[in-house]
mmCIF file of C-alpha atoms in Angstrom:
data_model
loop_
_atom_site.group_PDB
_atom_site.id
_atom_site.type_symbol
_atom_site.label_atom_id
_atom_site.label_comp_id
_atom_site.label_asym_id
_atom_site.label_seq_id
_atom_site.Cartn_x
_atom_site.Cartn_y
_atom_site.Cartn_z
ATOM 1 C CA UNK A 8 9.616 3.296 2.774
ATOM 2 C CA UNK A 9 11.055 1.632 -0.195
ATOM 3 C CA UNK A 10 8.859 0.883 -3.369
ATOM 4 C CA UNK A 11 9.136 -1.290 -6.367
ATOM 5 C CA UNK A 12 6.446 -0.845 -9.088
ATOM 6 C CA UNK A 13 6.093 -2.630 -12.214
ATOM 7 C CA UNK A 14 3.430 -3.548 -14.769
ATOM 8 C CA UNK A 15 3.240 -6.004 -17.605
ATOM 9 C CA UNK A 16 0.673 -5.975 -20.580
ATOM 10 C CA UNK A 17 -0.449 -9.523 -21.693
ATOM 11 C CA UNK A 18 2.424 -11.057 -23.829
ATOM 12 C CA UNK A 19 4.978 -8.250 -22.909
ATOM 13 C CA UNK A 20 7.929 -7.891 -20.660
ATOM 14 C CA UNK A 21 7.830 -6.406 -17.291
ATOM 15 C CA UNK A 22 8.233 -2.467 -17.009
ATOM 16 C CA UNK A 23 9.429 -0.791 -13.987
ATOM 17 C CA UNK A 24 8.203 2.720 -13.040
ATOM 18 C CA UNK A 25 11.136 3.221 -10.721
ATOM 19 C CA UNK A 26 14.717 1.810 -10.358
ATOM 20 C CA UNK A 27 14.369 -1.843 -9.189
ATOM 21 C CA UNK A 28 15.452 -2.243 -5.635
ATOM 22 C CA UNK A 29 16.035 -5.439 -3.574
ATOM 23 C CA UNK A 30 13.532 -5.264 -0.823
ATOM 24 C CA UNK A 31 13.278 -6.842 2.566
ATOM 25 C CA UNK A 32 9.951 -8.712 3.373
ATOM 26 C CA UNK A 33 7.861 -6.218 1.615
ATOM 27 C CA UNK A 34 3.847 -6.158 1.029
ATOM 28 C CA UNK A 35 3.142 -6.858 -2.429
ATOM 29 C CA UNK A 36 0.035 -5.852 -4.065
ATOM 30 C CA UNK A 37 -0.894 -7.548 -7.334
ATOM 31 C CA UNK A 38 -3.811 -6.124 -9.452
ATOM 32 C CA UNK A 39 -4.552 -7.830 -12.608
ATOM 33 C CA UNK A 40 -7.200 -9.018 -15.059
ATOM 34 C CA UNK A 41 -9.208 -11.927 -13.834
ATOM 35 C CA UNK A 42 -8.236 -14.004 -17.033
ATOM 36 C CA UNK A 43 -4.386 -13.426 -16.351
ATOM 37 C CA UNK A 44 -4.963 -14.626 -12.715
ATOM 38 C CA UNK A 45 -6.415 -17.619 -13.704
ATOM 39 C CA UNK A 46 -3.392 -18.577 -15.563
ATOM 40 C CA UNK A 47 -0.981 -20.692 -13.374
ATOM 41 C CA UNK A 48 2.086 -19.999 -15.860
ATOM 42 C CA UNK A 49 1.426 -16.025 -15.386
ATOM 43 C CA UNK A 50 1.097 -16.571 -11.527
ATOM 44 C CA UNK A 51 4.470 -18.422 -11.617
ATOM 45 C CA UNK A 52 6.048 -15.495 -13.654
ATOM 46 C CA UNK A 53 4.705 -13.027 -10.959
ATOM 47 C CA UNK A 54 6.343 -15.072 -8.229
ATOM 48 C CA UNK A 55 9.491 -15.279 -9.967
ATOM 49 C CA UNK A 56 9.768 -11.629 -10.512
ATOM 50 C CA UNK A 57 8.656 -10.897 -7.083
ATOM 51 C CA UNK A 58 10.018 -13.670 -4.924
ATOM 52 C CA UNK A 59 8.495 -12.507 -1.619
ATOM 53 C CA UNK A 60 6.102 -14.117 0.815
ATOM 54 C CA UNK A 61 3.455 -11.613 1.502
ATOM 55 C CA UNK A 62 1.692 -11.388 -1.850
ATOM 56 C CA UNK A 63 -1.867 -10.211 -1.991
ATOM 57 C CA UNK A 64 -3.947 -10.839 -5.388
ATOM 58 C CA UNK A 65 -6.888 -9.025 -6.778
ATOM 59 C CA UNK A 66 -8.884 -9.171 -9.985
ATOM 60 C CA UNK A 67 -9.900 -5.921 -11.445
ATOM 61 C CA UNK A 68 -11.889 -3.922 -13.859
ATOM 62 C CA UNK A 69 -8.821 -2.158 -15.141
ATOM 63 C CA UNK A 70 -5.340 -1.607 -13.457
ATOM 64 C CA UNK A 71 -3.777 1.682 -12.222
ATOM 65 C CA UNK A 72 -0.130 1.987 -12.548
ATOM 66 C CA UNK A 73 1.486 5.300 -12.068
ATOM 67 C CA UNK A 74 -0.830 7.503 -14.248
ATOM 68 C CA UNK A 75 -1.707 4.843 -16.603
ATOM 69 C CA UNK A 76 -4.946 2.784 -16.652
ATOM 70 C CA UNK A 77 -4.405 -0.533 -18.382
ATOM 71 C CA UNK A 78 -6.453 -3.474 -19.751
ATOM 72 C CA UNK A 79 -5.461 -7.109 -19.623
ATOM 73 C CA UNK A 80 -2.381 -6.269 -17.542
ATOM 74 C CA UNK A 81 -0.628 -6.935 -14.272
ATOM 75 C CA UNK A 82 0.142 -4.025 -11.964
ATOM 76 C CA UNK A 83 2.612 -4.860 -9.061
ATOM 77 C CA UNK A 84 3.597 -2.596 -6.099
ATOM 78 C CA UNK A 85 6.010 -3.943 -3.593
ATOM 79 C CA UNK A 86 6.316 -1.766 -0.386
ATOM 80 C CA UNK A 87 9.033 -2.350 2.319
ATOM 81 C CA UNK A 88 8.061 -0.467 5.510
ATOM 82 C CA UNK A 89 11.116 0.852 7.274
ATOM 83 C CA UNK A 90 9.486 2.277 10.499
ATOM 84 C CA UNK A 91 6.118 0.273 10.748
ATOM 85 C CA UNK A 92 4.775 -3.033 10.157
ATOM 86 C CA UNK A 93 1.848 -4.908 8.628
ATOM 87 C CA UNK A 94 -0.154 -8.059 9.072
ATOM 88 C CA UNK A 95 -2.409 -9.833 6.447
ATOM 89 C CA UNK A 96 -5.223 -12.171 7.338
ATOM 90 C CA UNK A 97 -7.862 -13.837 4.890
ATOM 91 C CA UNK A 98 -11.277 -15.747 5.012
ATOM 92 C CA UNK A 99 -13.319 -17.074 2.488
ATOM 93 C CA UNK A 100 -17.082 -16.182 2.140
ATOM 94 C CA UNK A 101 -18.109 -19.523 0.965
ATOM 95 C CA UNK A 102 -16.897 -20.902 4.484
ATOM 96 C CA UNK A 103 -19.657 -18.618 6.127
ATOM 97 C CA UNK A 104 -22.695 -19.508 3.988
ATOM 98 C CA UNK A 105 -22.156 -16.098 2.297
ATOM 99 C CA UNK A 106 -22.771 -14.114 5.600
ATOM 100 C CA UNK A 107 -20.340 -11.464 5.016
ATOM 101 C CA UNK A 108 -20.963 -9.940 8.518
ATOM 102 C CA UNK A 109 -19.911 -13.030 10.053
ATOM 103 C CA UNK A 110 -16.979 -13.343 8.047
ATOM 104 C CA UNK A 111 -16.098 -9.603 8.733
ATOM 105 C CA UNK A 112 -16.230 -10.036 12.448
ATOM 106 C CA UNK A 113 -14.067 -13.263 12.539
ATOM 107 C CA UNK A 114 -11.392 -11.705 10.160
ATOM 108 C CA UNK A 115 -11.210 -8.698 12.518
ATOM 109 C CA UNK A 116 -10.715 -10.983 15.667
ATOM 110 C CA UNK A 117 -7.662 -12.474 13.956
ATOM 111 C CA UNK A 118 -5.912 -8.984 13.715
ATOM 112 C CA UNK A 119 -3.401 -8.077 16.584
ATOM 113 C CA UNK A 120 -4.889 -4.838 18.061
ATOM 114 C CA UNK A 121 -1.928 -3.328 19.676
ATOM 115 C CA UNK A 122 -0.415 -0.169 17.598
ATOM 116 C CA UNK A 123 -3.174 -1.026 14.892
ATOM 117 C CA UNK A 124 -3.446 2.089 12.815
ATOM 118 C CA UNK A 125 -5.558 1.383 9.707
ATOM 119 C CA UNK A 126 -7.164 -1.595 7.867
ATOM 120 C CA UNK A 127 -7.358 -2.021 4.098
ATOM 121 C CA UNK A 128 -10.012 -4.564 2.718
ATOM 122 C CA UNK A 129 -9.709 -6.394 -0.710
ATOM 123 C CA UNK A 130 -12.810 -8.244 -1.019
ATOM 124 C CA UNK A 131 -14.539 -10.757 -3.446
ATOM 125 C CA UNK A 132 -16.705 -8.576 -5.551
ATOM 126 C CA UNK A 133 -19.339 -10.427 -7.432
ATOM 127 C CA UNK A 134 -21.637 -11.666 -4.472
ATOM 128 C CA UNK A 135 -20.265 -10.343 -1.210
ATOM 129 C CA UNK A 136 -22.608 -7.690 0.496
ATOM 130 C CA UNK A 137 -20.112 -4.940 1.013
ATOM 131 C CA UNK A 138 -22.209 -3.115 3.650
ATOM 132 C CA UNK A 139 -22.620 -6.359 5.657
ATOM 133 C CA UNK A 140 -18.879 -7.029 5.453
ATOM 134 C CA UNK A 141 -18.117 -3.558 6.795
ATOM 135 C CA UNK A 142 -20.583 -4.174 9.657
ATOM 136 C CA UNK A 143 -18.915 -7.185 10.653
ATOM 137 C CA UNK A 144 -15.369 -5.616 10.689
ATOM 138 C CA UNK A 145 -16.651 -2.582 12.643
ATOM 139 C CA UNK A 146 -18.687 -4.717 15.181
ATOM 140 C CA UNK A 147 -15.975 -4.740 17.793
ATOM 141 C CA UNK A 148 -13.592 -2.097 16.322
ATOM 142 C CA UNK A 149 -11.997 0.835 18.316
ATOM 143 C CA UNK A 150 -13.260 3.855 16.697
ATOM 144 C CA UNK A 151 -9.780 5.469 16.111
ATOM 145 C CA UNK A 152 -9.157 2.554 13.707
ATOM 146 C CA UNK A 153 -10.158 3.514 10.092
ATOM 147 C CA UNK A 154 -11.050 1.167 7.210
ATOM 148 C CA UNK A 155 -10.720 1.656 3.454
ATOM 149 C CA UNK A 156 -10.621 -0.647 0.464
ATOM 150 C CA UNK A 157 -12.519 -2.035 -2.460
ATOM 151 C CA UNK A 158 -14.471 -5.038 -3.930
ATOM 152 C CA UNK A 159 -12.451 -6.945 -6.787
ATOM 153 C CA UNK A 160 -13.746 -6.450 -10.446
ATOM 154 C CA UNK A 161 -13.898 -8.546 -13.538
ATOM 155 C CA UNK A 162 -14.123 -5.763 -16.228
ATOM 156 C CA UNK A 163 -17.851 -5.472 -17.046
ATOM 157 C CA UNK A 164 -18.511 -9.095 -17.091
ATOM 158 C CA UNK A 165 -19.896 -9.645 -13.648
ATOM 159 C CA UNK A 166 -19.064 -13.408 -14.022
ATOM 160 C CA UNK A 167 -16.683 -13.933 -11.049
ATOM 161 C CA UNK A 168 -13.753 -12.243 -9.257
ATOM 162 C CA UNK A 169 -10.659 -13.446 -7.610
ATOM 163 C CA UNK A 170 -8.404 -12.567 -4.639
ATOM 164 C CA UNK A 171 -5.983 -14.299 -2.322
ATOM 165 C CA UNK A 172 -2.947 -13.935 -0.002
ATOM 166 C CA UNK A 173 -0.076 -16.154 -0.460
ATOM 167 C CA UNK A 174 -2.088 -18.735 -2.428
ATOM 168 C CA UNK A 175 -3.157 -18.712 -6.020
ATOM 169 C CA UNK A 176 -6.117 -16.551 -6.626
ATOM 170 C CA UNK A 177 -9.502 -18.027 -6.044
ATOM 171 C CA UNK A 178 -13.177 -17.150 -5.903
ATOM 172 C CA UNK A 179 -14.673 -16.129 -2.457
ATOM 173 C CA UNK A 180 -11.718 -14.526 -0.859
ATOM 174 C CA UNK A 181 -11.640 -11.510 1.486
ATOM 175 C CA UNK A 182 -8.156 -10.211 2.394
ATOM 176 C CA UNK A 183 -7.554 -7.723 5.380
ATOM 177 C CA UNK A 184 -4.387 -5.839 5.534
ATOM 178 C CA UNK A 185 -3.535 -4.202 8.947
ATOM 179 C CA UNK A 186 -1.025 -1.272 9.109
ATOM 180 C CA UNK A 187 0.831 -0.910 12.523
ATOM 181 C CA UNK A 188 3.233 2.041 13.882
ATOM 182 C CA UNK A 189 3.243 5.380 15.441
ATOM 183 C CA UNK A 190 5.063 6.900 12.603
ATOM 184 C CA UNK A 191 2.495 6.056 10.060
ATOM 185 C CA UNK A 192 0.272 8.812 8.568
ATOM 186 C CA UNK A 193 -2.811 7.500 6.785
ATOM 187 C CA UNK A 194 -5.549 9.598 5.183
ATOM 188 C CA UNK A 195 -8.359 8.919 2.899
ATOM 189 C CA UNK A 196 -11.307 10.197 1.175
ATOM 190 C CA UNK A 197 -13.958 9.067 -1.265
ATOM 191 C CA UNK A 198 -15.882 11.261 -3.923
ATOM 192 C CA UNK A 199 -18.179 10.657 -7.026
ATOM 193 C CA UNK A 200 -19.214 13.510 -9.220
ATOM 194 C CA UNK A 201 -22.634 11.985 -10.292
ATOM 195 C CA UNK A 202 -25.851 13.728 -10.385
ATOM 196 C CA UNK A 203 -29.344 12.588 -9.380
ATOM 197 C CA UNK A 204 -32.330 12.969 -11.883
ATOM 198 C CA UNK A 205 -36.021 11.890 -12.086
ATOM 199 C CA UNK A 206 -38.468 11.524 -9.221
ATOM 200 C CA UNK A 207 -37.437 10.360 -5.891
ATOM 201 C CA UNK A 208 -39.050 7.057 -4.805
ATOM 202 C CA UNK A 209 -39.109 5.230 -1.499
ATOM 203 C CA UNK A 210 -37.841 1.580 -0.919
ATOM 204 C CA UNK A 211 -40.910 -0.383 0.243
ATOM 205 C CA UNK A 212 -39.527 -3.874 0.114
ATOM 206 C CA UNK A 213 -36.009 -4.982 0.365
ATOM 207 C CA UNK A 214 -33.844 -7.529 2.192
ATOM 208 C CA UNK A 215 -30.099 -6.550 2.766
ATOM 209 C CA UNK A 216 -28.797 -5.693 -0.648
ATOM 210 C CA UNK A 217 -31.728 -7.304 -2.649
ATOM 211 C CA UNK A 218 -34.294 -4.560 -3.824
ATOM 212 C CA UNK A 219 -37.880 -5.795 -4.671
ATOM 213 C CA UNK A 220 -39.916 -2.834 -4.664
ATOM 214 C CA UNK A 221 -40.102 1.033 -5.040
ATOM 215 C CA UNK A 222 -43.247 2.953 -4.050
ATOM 216 C CA UNK A 223 -44.998 -0.531 -3.961
ATOM 217 C CA UNK A 224 -44.157 -1.265 -7.656
ATOM 218 C CA UNK A 225 -41.588 -4.015 -8.749
ATOM 219 C CA UNK A 226 -38.231 -2.414 -8.709
ATOM 220 C CA UNK A 227 -36.705 -4.143 -11.749
ATOM 221 C CA UNK A 228 -39.886 -3.076 -13.960
ATOM 222 C CA UNK A 229 -39.612 0.470 -12.824
ATOM 223 C CA UNK A 230 -35.838 0.620 -13.606
ATOM 224 C CA UNK A 231 -36.267 -1.037 -16.910
ATOM 225 C CA UNK A 232 -38.958 1.534 -17.780
ATOM 226 C CA UNK A 233 -36.289 4.312 -17.031
ATOM 227 C CA UNK A 234 -33.422 2.596 -19.102
ATOM 228 C CA UNK A 235 -35.731 2.001 -22.155
ATOM 229 C CA UNK A 236 -33.709 0.586 -25.040
ATOM 230 C CA UNK A 237 -30.807 -0.166 -22.583
ATOM 231 C CA UNK A 238 -32.672 -2.432 -20.580
ATOM 232 C CA UNK A 239 -31.654 -5.219 -22.838
ATOM 233 C CA UNK A 240 -28.100 -4.656 -21.663
ATOM 234 C CA UNK A 241 -28.605 -5.080 -17.908
ATOM 235 C CA UNK A 242 -26.865 -5.514 -15.771
ATOM 236 C CA UNK A 243 -23.846 -3.825 -17.580
ATOM 237 C CA UNK A 244 -26.126 -0.783 -18.405
ATOM 238 C CA UNK A 245 -26.834 -0.203 -14.819
ATOM 239 C CA UNK A 246 -23.154 0.901 -14.168
ATOM 240 C CA UNK A 247 -24.231 3.954 -16.271
ATOM 241 C CA UNK A 248 -27.160 4.604 -14.138
ATOM 242 C CA UNK A 249 -26.739 3.648 -10.562
ATOM 243 C CA UNK A 250 -29.087 4.460 -7.643
ATOM 244 C CA UNK A 251 -28.498 7.354 -5.127
ATOM 245 C CA UNK A 252 -29.838 5.796 -1.898
ATOM 246 C CA UNK A 253 -30.450 7.817 1.411
ATOM 247 C CA UNK A 254 -31.266 5.624 4.264
ATOM 248 C CA UNK A 255 -33.943 6.792 6.837
ATOM 249 C CA UNK A 256 -32.637 8.954 9.322
ATOM 250 C CA UNK A 257 -29.191 9.697 7.563
ATOM 251 C CA UNK A 258 -28.294 13.005 5.715
ATOM 252 C CA UNK A 259 -25.666 11.609 3.456
ATOM 253 C CA UNK A 260 -26.552 9.306 0.616
ATOM 254 C CA UNK A 261 -24.540 6.296 -0.731
ATOM 255 C CA UNK A 262 -24.413 5.224 -4.466
ATOM 256 C CA UNK A 263 -25.496 1.651 -5.215
ATOM 257 C CA UNK A 264 -24.614 -0.312 -8.419
ATOM 258 C CA UNK A 265 -26.613 -2.986 -9.513
ATOM 259 C CA UNK A 266 -24.517 -6.404 -9.598
ATOM 260 C CA UNK A 267 -27.378 -8.669 -10.870
ATOM 261 C CA UNK A 268 -30.951 -8.950 -11.859
ATOM 262 C CA UNK A 269 -33.659 -11.532 -11.354
ATOM 263 C CA UNK A 270 -36.437 -11.429 -13.907
ATOM 264 C CA UNK A 271 -38.394 -14.054 -11.986
ATOM 265 C CA UNK A 272 -39.252 -12.040 -9.064
ATOM 266 C CA UNK A 273 -38.474 -8.448 -10.472
ATOM 267 C CA UNK A 274 -35.532 -7.893 -8.102
ATOM 268 C CA UNK A 275 -32.092 -6.261 -8.288
ATOM 269 C CA UNK A 276 -29.092 -7.350 -6.176
ATOM 270 C CA UNK A 277 -26.835 -4.211 -5.233
ATOM 271 C CA UNK A 278 -23.385 -4.079 -3.974
ATOM 272 C CA UNK A 279 -24.509 -2.997 -0.514
ATOM 273 C CA UNK A 280 -27.494 -2.834 1.633
ATOM 274 C CA UNK A 281 -30.617 -0.878 0.447
ATOM 275 C CA UNK A 282 -32.901 -0.514 3.740
ATOM 276 C CA UNK A 283 -36.683 -0.245 3.577
ATOM 277 C CA UNK A 284 -37.808 3.426 3.673
ATOM 278 C CA UNK A 285 -34.685 4.757 2.026
ATOM 279 C CA UNK A 286 -35.155 7.523 -0.506
ATOM 280 C CA UNK A 287 -33.823 6.516 -4.052
ATOM 281 C CA UNK A 288 -33.048 8.418 -7.358
ATOM 282 C CA UNK A 289 -31.347 7.522 -10.591
ATOM 283 C CA UNK A 290 -27.900 8.985 -11.214
ATOM 284 C CA UNK A 291 -25.995 9.799 -14.309
ATOM 285 C CA UNK A 292 -22.602 11.687 -14.876
ATOM 286 C CA UNK A 293 -20.416 13.320 -17.449
ATOM 287 C CA UNK A 294 -16.607 12.750 -18.092
ATOM 288 C CA UNK A 295 -15.925 16.309 -16.748
ATOM 289 C CA UNK A 296 -17.968 15.847 -13.679
ATOM 290 C CA UNK A 297 -16.151 12.483 -12.998
ATOM 291 C CA UNK A 298 -12.630 14.051 -13.255
ATOM 292 C CA UNK A 299 -13.670 16.815 -10.995
ATOM 293 C CA UNK A 300 -14.909 14.216 -8.433
ATOM 294 C CA UNK A 301 -11.419 12.542 -8.372
ATOM 295 C CA UNK A 302 -9.978 15.973 -7.868
ATOM 296 C CA UNK A 303 -12.191 16.746 -4.858
ATOM 297 C CA UNK A 304 -11.606 13.308 -3.398
ATOM 298 C CA UNK A 305 -7.696 13.920 -3.707
ATOM 299 C CA UNK A 306 -8.009 17.381 -2.220
ATOM 300 C CA UNK A 307 -10.026 15.976 0.904
ATOM 301 C CA UNK A 308 -7.505 13.239 1.287
ATOM 302 C CA UNK A 309 -4.602 15.928 1.442
ATOM 303 C CA UNK A 310 -6.556 18.385 3.411
ATOM 304 C CA UNK A 311 -5.137 17.789 7.037
ATOM 305 C CA UNK A 312 -1.886 15.915 6.139
ATOM 306 C CA UNK A 313 1.358 16.586 7.853
ATOM 307 C CA UNK A 314 3.747 14.788 5.506
ATOM 308 C CA UNK A 315 3.567 14.082 1.834
ATOM 309 C CA UNK A 316 2.242 10.731 0.970
ATOM 310 C CA UNK A 317 4.630 8.134 -0.236
ATOM 311 C CA UNK A 318 2.088 5.918 -1.780
ATOM 312 C CA UNK A 319 -1.577 6.347 -3.076
ATOM 313 C CA UNK A 320 -3.920 3.346 -3.374
ATOM 314 C CA UNK A 321 -6.683 4.297 -5.616
ATOM 315 C CA UNK A 322 -9.902 2.339 -6.007
ATOM 316 C CA UNK A 323 -12.149 3.679 -8.485
ATOM 317 C CA UNK A 324 -15.607 2.208 -9.847
ATOM 318 C CA UNK A 325 -15.896 0.309 -13.092
ATOM 319 C CA UNK A 326 -19.030 2.580 -13.954
ATOM 320 C CA UNK A 327 -16.757 5.701 -13.952
ATOM 321 C CA UNK A 328 -14.402 3.884 -16.417
ATOM 322 C CA UNK A 329 -17.150 3.153 -18.731
ATOM 323 C CA UNK A 330 -18.417 6.716 -18.740
ATOM 324 C CA UNK A 331 -14.963 8.144 -19.172
ATOM 325 C CA UNK A 332 -13.918 5.673 -21.819
ATOM 326 C CA UNK A 333 -10.501 6.677 -23.523
ATOM 327 C CA UNK A 334 -10.249 9.850 -21.265
ATOM 328 C CA UNK A 335 -10.258 7.467 -18.139
ATOM 329 C CA UNK A 336 -6.626 8.538 -17.092
ATOM 330 C CA UNK A 337 -7.804 12.035 -16.727
ATOM 331 C CA UNK A 338 -9.103 11.117 -13.212
ATOM 332 C CA UNK A 339 -5.994 9.501 -12.338
ATOM 333 C CA UNK A 340 -4.050 12.685 -13.486
ATOM 334 C CA UNK A 341 -6.141 14.821 -11.239
ATOM 335 C CA UNK A 342 -5.238 12.858 -8.350
ATOM 336 C CA UNK A 343 -1.525 13.030 -9.261
ATOM 337 C CA UNK A 344 -1.771 16.843 -9.476
ATOM 338 C CA UNK A 345 -3.019 16.926 -5.848
ATOM 339 C CA UNK A 346 -0.955 14.219 -4.106
ATOM 340 C CA UNK A 347 2.358 15.358 -5.607
ATOM 341 C CA UNK A 348 4.936 13.600 -7.775
ATOM 342 C CA UNK A 349 6.680 11.756 -5.081
ATOM 343 C CA UNK A 350 3.858 9.429 -4.251
ATOM 344 C CA UNK A 351 3.835 6.013 -5.875
ATOM 345 C CA UNK A 352 0.225 5.504 -7.475
ATOM 346 C CA UNK A 353 -1.210 2.022 -7.721
ATOM 347 C CA UNK A 354 -4.890 0.732 -7.613
ATOM 348 C CA UNK A 355 -7.630 -0.732 -9.556
ATOM 349 C CA UNK A 356 -11.226 -0.379 -11.039
ATOM 350 C CA UNK A 357 -13.644 -2.085 -8.703
ATOM 351 C CA UNK A 358 -17.080 -3.255 -7.983
ATOM 352 C CA UNK A 359 -17.276 -1.326 -4.788
ATOM 353 C CA UNK A 360 -15.201 1.149 -2.707
ATOM 354 C CA UNK A 361 -14.827 1.342 0.945
ATOM 355 C CA UNK A 362 -14.144 4.459 3.011
ATOM 356 C CA UNK A 363 -15.656 6.782 5.598
ATOM 357 C CA UNK A 364 -17.415 9.933 4.535
ATOM 358 C CA UNK A 365 -15.039 12.905 5.034
ATOM 359 C CA UNK A 366 -14.893 14.007 8.697
ATOM 360 C CA UNK A 367 -16.038 10.520 9.873
ATOM 361 C CA UNK A 368 -14.213 7.301 11.037
ATOM 362 C CA UNK A 369 -16.644 4.773 10.291
ATOM 363 C CA UNK A 370 -16.440 3.204 7.048
ATOM 364 C CA UNK A 371 -19.362 3.112 4.422
ATOM 365 C CA UNK A 372 -19.612 1.105 1.087
ATOM 366 C CA UNK A 373 -19.671 3.293 -1.975
ATOM 367 C CA UNK A 374 -20.229 2.895 -5.581
ATOM 368 C CA UNK A 375 -19.108 5.051 -8.499
ATOM 369 C CA UNK A 376 -16.668 6.944 -6.483
ATOM 370 C CA UNK A 377 -12.801 7.599 -6.412
ATOM 371 C CA UNK A 378 -11.418 6.411 -3.228
ATOM 372 C CA UNK A 379 -7.931 7.137 -1.948
ATOM 373 C CA UNK A 380 -5.937 5.766 0.670
ATOM 374 C CA UNK A 381 -2.691 7.918 1.061
ATOM 375 C CA UNK A 382 0.267 6.333 3.321
ATOM 376 C CA UNK A 383 3.553 7.789 4.604
ATOM 377 C CA UNK A 384 5.811 6.673 7.517
#
């Protein structure tokens, strides 16, 4: 595996982490601020610096490059696989009447199945139901194929996100990367570090990822009551107080971030499904707890590996970044200590993270977690 990694802050020159190499048909991952991805001159500059065909773009809520977390920047990682291969496909949610499960099913059908080892998803993040997307991808999947990935971000603005494959970044795109080859070793993990507090309530009315009632009361009214003065800052304030959701019949909870609110019907749109009869609690976190959560995720991802990872793709939630503020790079440093100095680190801050729970192959949508995908060949 050969890797070129470079980053560029707004208005500055490209800076390479390693020595710049000439690569053959690499997979190029471009994570950048949404405003930069809307600038055609900047896209031209990226294509000039990285004149390759297989370029995947995604907007972020912060770019991870090495151990640095940057704002208003472009982070590029170009990966030449020497023993294995990859295939990239894309679909647009607007062509599926925003039915993410239908899109996921069709996207997976397009993927060659022979020697498929792992799928990485880069999805529109502002209105795609991540849980539904995963359901569609896994509808006809072989249980030995794992899925990880993330939902694009837009800082804490929640206006729109952008993604694309080969084309210039645009709204509604969902990109799927398939990794192929016997020599590939891919491990992954996801962990949070958030703590539940307050009374546990039951979801009494919901539809997919729209939450209407808790214990028979309007969900948004109840949530605002807990937030107090911070209610006026919704939906951004919800990043600091997500919901811990345990679906009926399941032992492990998932964390759900609120993407938008509707004062007209007192509802909240979340990043993933919130089924009726699920148990719900509010959550909060400290800087130390979040850094510790990232360390745990890295330990789990490294636990049963045979070879050292050559690249680590990190997807961490924008809510974690807001809590950590100026100390945000501490969680990336915790990952670095566990995965080793030889692994190239890239990634982004997201509106949702995708990975199986530890010990499980089937993927779940998470919020407020650090999710890692470690790859070697």
